[in-house]
Coordinates of C-alpha atoms in Angstrom, one line a residue:
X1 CA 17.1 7.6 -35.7
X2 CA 20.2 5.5 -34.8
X3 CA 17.6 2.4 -34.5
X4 CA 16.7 2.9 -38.2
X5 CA 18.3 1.0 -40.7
X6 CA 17.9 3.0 -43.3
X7 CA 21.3 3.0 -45.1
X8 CA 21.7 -0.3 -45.3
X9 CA 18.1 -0.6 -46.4
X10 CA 17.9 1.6 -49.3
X11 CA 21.3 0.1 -50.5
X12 CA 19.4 -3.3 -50.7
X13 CA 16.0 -2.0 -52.0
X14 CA 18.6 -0.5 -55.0
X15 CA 20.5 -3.4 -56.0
X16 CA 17.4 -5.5 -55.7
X17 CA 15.9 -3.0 -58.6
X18 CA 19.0 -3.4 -60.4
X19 CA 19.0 0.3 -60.2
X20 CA 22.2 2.4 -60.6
X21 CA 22.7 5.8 -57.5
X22 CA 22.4 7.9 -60.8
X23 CA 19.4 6.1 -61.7
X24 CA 18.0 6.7 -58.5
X25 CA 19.4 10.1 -58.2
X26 CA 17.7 11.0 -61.7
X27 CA 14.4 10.2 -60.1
X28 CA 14.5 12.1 -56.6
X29 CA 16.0 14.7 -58.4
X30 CA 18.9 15.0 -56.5
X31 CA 22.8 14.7 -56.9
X32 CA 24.1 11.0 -57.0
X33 CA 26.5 12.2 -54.2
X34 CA 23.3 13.0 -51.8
X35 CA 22.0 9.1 -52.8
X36 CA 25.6 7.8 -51.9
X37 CA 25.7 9.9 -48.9
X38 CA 22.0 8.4 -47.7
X39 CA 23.5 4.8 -48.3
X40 CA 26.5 5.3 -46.3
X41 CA 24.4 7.0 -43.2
X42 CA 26.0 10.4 -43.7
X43 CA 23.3 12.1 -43.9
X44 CA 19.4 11.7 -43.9
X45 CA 16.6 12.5 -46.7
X46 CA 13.6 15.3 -45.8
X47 CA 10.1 13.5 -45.0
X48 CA 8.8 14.7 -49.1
X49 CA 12.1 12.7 -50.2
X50 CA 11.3 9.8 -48.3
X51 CA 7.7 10.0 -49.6
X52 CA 9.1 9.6 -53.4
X53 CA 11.7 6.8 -52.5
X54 CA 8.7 5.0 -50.9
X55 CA 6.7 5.6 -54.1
X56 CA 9.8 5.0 -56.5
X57 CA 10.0 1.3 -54.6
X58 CA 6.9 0.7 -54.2
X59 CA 6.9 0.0 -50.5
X60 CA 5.8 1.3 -47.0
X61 CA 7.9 4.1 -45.3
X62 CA 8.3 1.4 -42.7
X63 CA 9.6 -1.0 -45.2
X64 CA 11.6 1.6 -46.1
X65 CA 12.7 2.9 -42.9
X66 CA 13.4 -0.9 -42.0
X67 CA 11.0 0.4 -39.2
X68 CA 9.1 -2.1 -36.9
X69 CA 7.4 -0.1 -33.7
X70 CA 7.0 -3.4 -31.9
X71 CA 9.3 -5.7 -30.9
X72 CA 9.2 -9.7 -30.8
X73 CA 9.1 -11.7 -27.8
X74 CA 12.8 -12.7 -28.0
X75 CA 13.7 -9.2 -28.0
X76 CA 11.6 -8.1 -25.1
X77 CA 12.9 -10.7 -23.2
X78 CA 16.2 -9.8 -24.0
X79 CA 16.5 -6.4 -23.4
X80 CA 14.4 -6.9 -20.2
X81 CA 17.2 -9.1 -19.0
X82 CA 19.8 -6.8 -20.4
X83 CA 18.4 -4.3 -17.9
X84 CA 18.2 -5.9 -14.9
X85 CA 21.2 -7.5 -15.3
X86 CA 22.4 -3.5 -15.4
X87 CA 20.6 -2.5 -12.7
X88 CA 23.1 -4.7 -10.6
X89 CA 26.5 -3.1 -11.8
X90 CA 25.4 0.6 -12.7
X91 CA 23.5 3.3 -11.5
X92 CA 19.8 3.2 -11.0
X93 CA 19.4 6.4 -12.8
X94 CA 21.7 5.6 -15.4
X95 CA 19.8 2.4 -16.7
X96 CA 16.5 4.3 -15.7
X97 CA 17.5 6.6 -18.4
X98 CA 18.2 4.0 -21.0
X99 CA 14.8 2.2 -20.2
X100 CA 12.9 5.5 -20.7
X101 CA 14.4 6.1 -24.3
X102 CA 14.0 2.7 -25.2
X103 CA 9.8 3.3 -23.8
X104 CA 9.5 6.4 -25.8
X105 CA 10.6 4.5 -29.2
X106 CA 8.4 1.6 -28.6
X107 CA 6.1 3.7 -27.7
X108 CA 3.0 1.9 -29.1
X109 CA 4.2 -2.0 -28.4
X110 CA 2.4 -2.6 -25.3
X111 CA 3.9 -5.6 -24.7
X112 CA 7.4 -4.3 -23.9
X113 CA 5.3 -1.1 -22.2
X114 CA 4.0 -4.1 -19.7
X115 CA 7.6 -5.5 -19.0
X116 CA 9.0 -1.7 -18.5
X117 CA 6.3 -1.2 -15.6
X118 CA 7.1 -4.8 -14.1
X119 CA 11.1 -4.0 -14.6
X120 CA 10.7 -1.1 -13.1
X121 CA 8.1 -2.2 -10.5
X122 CA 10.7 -4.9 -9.3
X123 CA 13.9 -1.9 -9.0
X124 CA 12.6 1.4 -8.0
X125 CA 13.9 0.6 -4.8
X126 CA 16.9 1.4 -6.0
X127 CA 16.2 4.7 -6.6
X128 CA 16.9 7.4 -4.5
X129 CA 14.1 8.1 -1.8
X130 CA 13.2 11.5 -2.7
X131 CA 12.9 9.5 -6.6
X132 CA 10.6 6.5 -5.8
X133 CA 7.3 8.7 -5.8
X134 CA 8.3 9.7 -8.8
X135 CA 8.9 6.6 -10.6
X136 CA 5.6 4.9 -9.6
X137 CA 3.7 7.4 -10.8
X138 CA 5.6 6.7 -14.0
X139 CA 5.1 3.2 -14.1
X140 CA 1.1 4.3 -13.5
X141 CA 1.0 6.8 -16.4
X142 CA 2.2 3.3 -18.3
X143 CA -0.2 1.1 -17.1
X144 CA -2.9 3.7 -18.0
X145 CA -1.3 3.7 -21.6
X146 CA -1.7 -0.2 -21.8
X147 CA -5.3 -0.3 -20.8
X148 CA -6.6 2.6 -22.6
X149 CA -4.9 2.2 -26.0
X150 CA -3.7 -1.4 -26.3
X151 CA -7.0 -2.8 -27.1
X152 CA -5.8 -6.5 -26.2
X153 CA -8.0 -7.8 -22.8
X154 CA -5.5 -9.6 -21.4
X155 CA -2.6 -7.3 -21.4
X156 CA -5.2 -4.7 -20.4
X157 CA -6.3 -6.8 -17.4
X158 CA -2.4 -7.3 -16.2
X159 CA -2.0 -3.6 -16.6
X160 CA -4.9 -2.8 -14.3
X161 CA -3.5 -5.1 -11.6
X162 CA -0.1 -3.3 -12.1
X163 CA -1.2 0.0 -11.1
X164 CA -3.4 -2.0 -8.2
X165 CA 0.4 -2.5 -6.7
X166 CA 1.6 0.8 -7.8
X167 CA -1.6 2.5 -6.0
X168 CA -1.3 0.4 -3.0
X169 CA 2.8 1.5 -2.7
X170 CA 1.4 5.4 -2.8
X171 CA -1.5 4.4 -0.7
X172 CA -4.2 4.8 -2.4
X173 CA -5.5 1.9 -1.0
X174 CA -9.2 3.3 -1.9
X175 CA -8.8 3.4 -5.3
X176 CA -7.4 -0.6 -4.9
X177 CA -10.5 -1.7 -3.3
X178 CA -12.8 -0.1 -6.0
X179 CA -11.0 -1.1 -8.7
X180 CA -10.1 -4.9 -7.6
X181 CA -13.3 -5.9 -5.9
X182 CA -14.9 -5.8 -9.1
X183 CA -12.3 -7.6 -10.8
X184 CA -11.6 -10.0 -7.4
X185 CA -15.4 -10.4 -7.4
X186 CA -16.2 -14.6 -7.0
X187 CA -19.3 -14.7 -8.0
X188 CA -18.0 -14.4 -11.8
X189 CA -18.5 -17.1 -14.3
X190 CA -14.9 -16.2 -15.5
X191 CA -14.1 -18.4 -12.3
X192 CA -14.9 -21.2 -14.3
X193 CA -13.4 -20.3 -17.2
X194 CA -10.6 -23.1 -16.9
X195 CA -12.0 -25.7 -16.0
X196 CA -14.5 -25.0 -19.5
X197 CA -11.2 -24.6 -21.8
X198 CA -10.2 -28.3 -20.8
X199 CA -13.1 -29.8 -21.3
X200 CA -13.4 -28.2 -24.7
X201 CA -10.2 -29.3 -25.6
X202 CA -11.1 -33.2 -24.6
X203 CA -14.3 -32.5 -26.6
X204 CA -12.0 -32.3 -29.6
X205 CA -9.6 -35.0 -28.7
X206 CA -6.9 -32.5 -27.9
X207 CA -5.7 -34.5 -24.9
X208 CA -1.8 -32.6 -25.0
X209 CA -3.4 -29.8 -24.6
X210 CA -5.6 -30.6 -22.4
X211 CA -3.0 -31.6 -19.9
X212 CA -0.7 -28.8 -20.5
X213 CA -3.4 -26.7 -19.0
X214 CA -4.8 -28.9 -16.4
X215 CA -0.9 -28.8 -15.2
X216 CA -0.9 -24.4 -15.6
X217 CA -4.3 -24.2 -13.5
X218 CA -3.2 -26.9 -10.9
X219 CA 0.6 -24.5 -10.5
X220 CA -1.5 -21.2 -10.6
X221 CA -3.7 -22.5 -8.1
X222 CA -0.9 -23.9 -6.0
X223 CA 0.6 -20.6 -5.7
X224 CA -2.5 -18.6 -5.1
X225 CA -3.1 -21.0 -2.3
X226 CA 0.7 -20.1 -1.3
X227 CA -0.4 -16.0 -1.2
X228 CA -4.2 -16.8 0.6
X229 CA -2.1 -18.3 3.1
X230 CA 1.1 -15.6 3.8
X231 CA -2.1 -13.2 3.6
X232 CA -4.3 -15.3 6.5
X233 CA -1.1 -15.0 8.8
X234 CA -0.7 -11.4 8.1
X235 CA -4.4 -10.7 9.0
X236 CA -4.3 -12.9 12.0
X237 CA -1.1 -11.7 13.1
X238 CA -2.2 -11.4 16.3
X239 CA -3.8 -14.9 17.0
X240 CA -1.4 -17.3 17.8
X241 CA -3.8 -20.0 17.5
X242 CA -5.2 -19.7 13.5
X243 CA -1.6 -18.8 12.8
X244 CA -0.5 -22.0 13.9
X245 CA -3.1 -23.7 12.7
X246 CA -2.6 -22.3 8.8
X247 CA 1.0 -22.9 9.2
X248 CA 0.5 -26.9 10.0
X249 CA -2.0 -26.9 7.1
X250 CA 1.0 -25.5 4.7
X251 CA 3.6 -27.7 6.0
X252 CA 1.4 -30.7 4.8
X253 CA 2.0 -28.9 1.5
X254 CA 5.1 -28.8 1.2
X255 CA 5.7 -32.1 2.2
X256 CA 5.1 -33.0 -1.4
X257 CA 6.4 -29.8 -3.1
X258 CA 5.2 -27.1 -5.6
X259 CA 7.6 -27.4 -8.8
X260 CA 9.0 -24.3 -9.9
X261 CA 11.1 -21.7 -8.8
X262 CA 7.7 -19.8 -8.2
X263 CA 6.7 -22.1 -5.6
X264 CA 9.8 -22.4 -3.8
X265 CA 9.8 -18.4 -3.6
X266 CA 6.2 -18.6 -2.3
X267 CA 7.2 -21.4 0.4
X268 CA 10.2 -18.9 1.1
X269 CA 7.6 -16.5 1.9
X270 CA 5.1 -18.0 3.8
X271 CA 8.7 -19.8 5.9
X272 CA 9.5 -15.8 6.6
X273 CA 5.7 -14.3 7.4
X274 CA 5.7 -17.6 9.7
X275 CA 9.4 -16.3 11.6
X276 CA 7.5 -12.6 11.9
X277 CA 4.5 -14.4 13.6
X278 CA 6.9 -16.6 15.8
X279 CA 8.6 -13.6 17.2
X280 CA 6.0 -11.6 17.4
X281 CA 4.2 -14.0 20.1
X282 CA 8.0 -14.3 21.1
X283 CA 8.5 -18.4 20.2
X284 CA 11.8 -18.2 19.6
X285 CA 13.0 -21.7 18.8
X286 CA 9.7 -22.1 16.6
X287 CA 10.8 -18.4 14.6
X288 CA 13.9 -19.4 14.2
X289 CA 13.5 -23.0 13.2
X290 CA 10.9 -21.0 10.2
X291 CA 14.2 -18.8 9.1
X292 CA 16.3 -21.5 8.7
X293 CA 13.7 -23.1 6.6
X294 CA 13.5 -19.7 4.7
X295 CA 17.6 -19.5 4.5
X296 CA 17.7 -23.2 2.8
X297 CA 15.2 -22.4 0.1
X298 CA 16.5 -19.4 -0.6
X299 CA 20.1 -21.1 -1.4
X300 CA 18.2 -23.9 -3.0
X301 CA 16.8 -20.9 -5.7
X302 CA 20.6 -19.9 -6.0
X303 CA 22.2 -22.8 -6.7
X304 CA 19.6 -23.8 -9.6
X305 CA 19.9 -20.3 -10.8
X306 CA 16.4 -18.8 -10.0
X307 CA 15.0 -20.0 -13.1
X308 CA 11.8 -21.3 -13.3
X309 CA 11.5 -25.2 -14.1
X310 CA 9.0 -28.2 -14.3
X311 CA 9.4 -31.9 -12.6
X312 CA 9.3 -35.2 -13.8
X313 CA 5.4 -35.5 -12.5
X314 CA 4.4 -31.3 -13.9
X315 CA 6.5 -32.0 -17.1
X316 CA 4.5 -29.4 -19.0
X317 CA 5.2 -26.4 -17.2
X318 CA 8.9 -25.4 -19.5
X319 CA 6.4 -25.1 -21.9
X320 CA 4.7 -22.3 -20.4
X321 CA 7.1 -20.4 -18.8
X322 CA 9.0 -20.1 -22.0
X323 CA 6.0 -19.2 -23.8
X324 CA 5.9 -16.2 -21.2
X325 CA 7.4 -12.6 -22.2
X326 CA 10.6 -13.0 -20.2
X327 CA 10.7 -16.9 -20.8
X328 CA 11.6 -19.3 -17.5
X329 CA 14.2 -16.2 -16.2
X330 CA 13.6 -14.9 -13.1
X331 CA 12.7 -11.4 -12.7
X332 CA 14.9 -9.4 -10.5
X333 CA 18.8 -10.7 -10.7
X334 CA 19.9 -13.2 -9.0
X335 CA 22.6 -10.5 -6.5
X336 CA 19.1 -8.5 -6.2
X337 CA 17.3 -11.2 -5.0
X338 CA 20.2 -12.4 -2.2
X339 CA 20.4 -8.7 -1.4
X340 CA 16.8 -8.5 -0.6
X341 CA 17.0 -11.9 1.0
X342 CA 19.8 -11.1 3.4
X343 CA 17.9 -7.4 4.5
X344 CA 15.1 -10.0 5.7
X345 CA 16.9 -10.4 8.7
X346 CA 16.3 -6.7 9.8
X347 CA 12.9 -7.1 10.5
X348 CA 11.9 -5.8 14.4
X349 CA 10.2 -9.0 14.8
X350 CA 13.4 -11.0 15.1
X351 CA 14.9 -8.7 17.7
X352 CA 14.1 -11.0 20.2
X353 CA 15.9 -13.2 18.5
X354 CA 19.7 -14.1 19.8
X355 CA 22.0 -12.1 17.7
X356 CA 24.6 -15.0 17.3
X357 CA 21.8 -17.0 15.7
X358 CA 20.8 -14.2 13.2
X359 CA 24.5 -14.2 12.4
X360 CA 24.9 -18.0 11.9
X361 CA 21.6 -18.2 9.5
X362 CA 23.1 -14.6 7.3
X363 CA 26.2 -16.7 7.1
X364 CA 24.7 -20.0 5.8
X365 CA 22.7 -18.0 3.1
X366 CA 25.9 -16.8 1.8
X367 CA 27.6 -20.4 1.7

């Protein structure tokens, strides 16, 4: 109950009655030293007391709790910050602990439920070994909770695809393919579902909003093109040629740029699956030419402080990322995220790779 505030609550609810603690005290039948020790959080009424102070005001046991089981958007994204920014300096188990508690009394706002199972998602690494089995299949119980009670399609949909990662991580990988091929499936009118909101909203005359979205599909579809891609090289490992191919394709790309901190991440990526093909085939020069490329984005990311942003030509896209849960903030910590970026280097693919080099590039990423 140390969320409630219901001493500070039932103080107000009395002096907005213009009601004395004897008055009150008279009613509940109770001493007035029991209604002063309520008001100053010494002690707590039974459930039928709470029942007749609700009826005596007229008023919710919510309202009179001071109650609310779901939290706003601001808060969500503030404690979701809060928590990954204490996954950095304390224990993983410590801050596991504190996220659980905080699950088990927002237990039916399935919005913060949603940003647990991503939090959590993006840190069980941390965990212990022997403990990371165990927390995916609590972040699946979650997602299960989300989709089954939450009644809201969208959220349901995310939490669908959440457990989708958390099954592929326990490799389950055919439970994945019966659940996302239906979903995947692009045949489905819902492929088209964009392009119909925009032209609804220029039926209207709504032309801001119009171009807000127009601006939200192009990004999204930017950076699925970013994944298709880091996927093709990872299927065609193997085959030099298409590899190098899809990789001159992408460079053509990012001549011009995908705005955000999203699609700098996602040329990041596709910079370091292209290094892993490079020294697979053993092209040195060409594997470490795509790490530096990797090393200078990541600092880029850094230095602007891995939030996400718009440009002068997508100037609606701070819209939309602060209209998200966690806002334009980046997920993981920024210490996470160099952590993560300097274990990169450890892949066997780059053992062919001079040493002195891989120590060069490690060092530049921390400059």
């Amino acid at each position: 109950m140390d969320d409630l505030n219901f001493a500070q609550n039932i103080t107000a609810l009395r002096r907005r009655h213009g009601i004395t603690q004897e008055a009150l005290a008279d009613f509940i039948g109770v001493t007035k030293a029991a209604v002063s020790k309520w008001e100053t959080g010494q002690s707590f009424p039974d459930i039928q007391t709470l029942l007749l102070l609700a009826t005596y005001y007229d008023v919710t046991l919510d309202e009179l709790l001071d109650y609310c089981p779901n939290l706003s958007k601001k808060q969500i994204r503030s404690l979701y910050q809060e928590l990954a920014g204490d996954f950095v300096t304390k224990s993983f188990e410590e801050v596991f602990a504190r996220s659980q508690s905080l699950v088990k009394n927002y237990y039916s706002c399935y919005r913060f439920l949603l940003q647990i199972c991503i939090l959590w998602l993006n840190h069980f690494m941390l965990a212990a070994p022997e403990r990371r089995g165990e927390i995916l299949e609590e972040i699946r119980k979650l997602c299960v909770r989300i989709y089954k009670n939450s009644g809201e399609n969208g959220l349901c949909s995310d939490a669908i695809v959440l457990e989708a990662i958390v099954k592929l991580q326990q490799e389950k990988a055919g439970e994945v393919i019966a659940t996302m091929e239906e979903i995947c499936n692009p045949y489905r009118f819902a492929k088209n579902a964009d392009s119909l909101l925009v032209q609804a909203y220029m039926q209207v005359g709504d032309i801001r909003r119009a171009d807000a979205h127009t601006q939200i599909y192009f990004f999204e579809s930017a950076l699925a093109l970013l994944d298709s891609a880091n996927n093709y090289l990872f299927v065609h490992m193997g085959e030099l040629e298409k590899c190098e191919i899809m990789i001159a394709k992408m460079d053509v790309l990012f001549v011009q740029g995908i705005p955000g901190q999203p699609g700098e991440n996602g040329e990041a990526q596709f910079h370091y699956t292209a290094a892993i093909v490079y020294g697979t085939h053993k092209r040195i020069p060409e594997g470490l030419d795509r790490l530096s490329r990797f090393v200078q984005i990541v600092k880029q990311m850094k230095q602007r402080g891995m939030r996400l942003c718009s440009d002068a030509f997508f100037d609606r896209l701070e819209e939309w990322f602060e209209e998200n849960e966690l806002g334009a903030d980046a997920v993981r910590d920024s210490t996470l995220v160099m952590e993560s970026a300097r274990q990169a280097f450890d892949h066997p693919a780059f053992s062919c790779f001079p040493k002195e080099e891989l120590v060069k590039l490690k060092r530049e990423l921390e400059q």
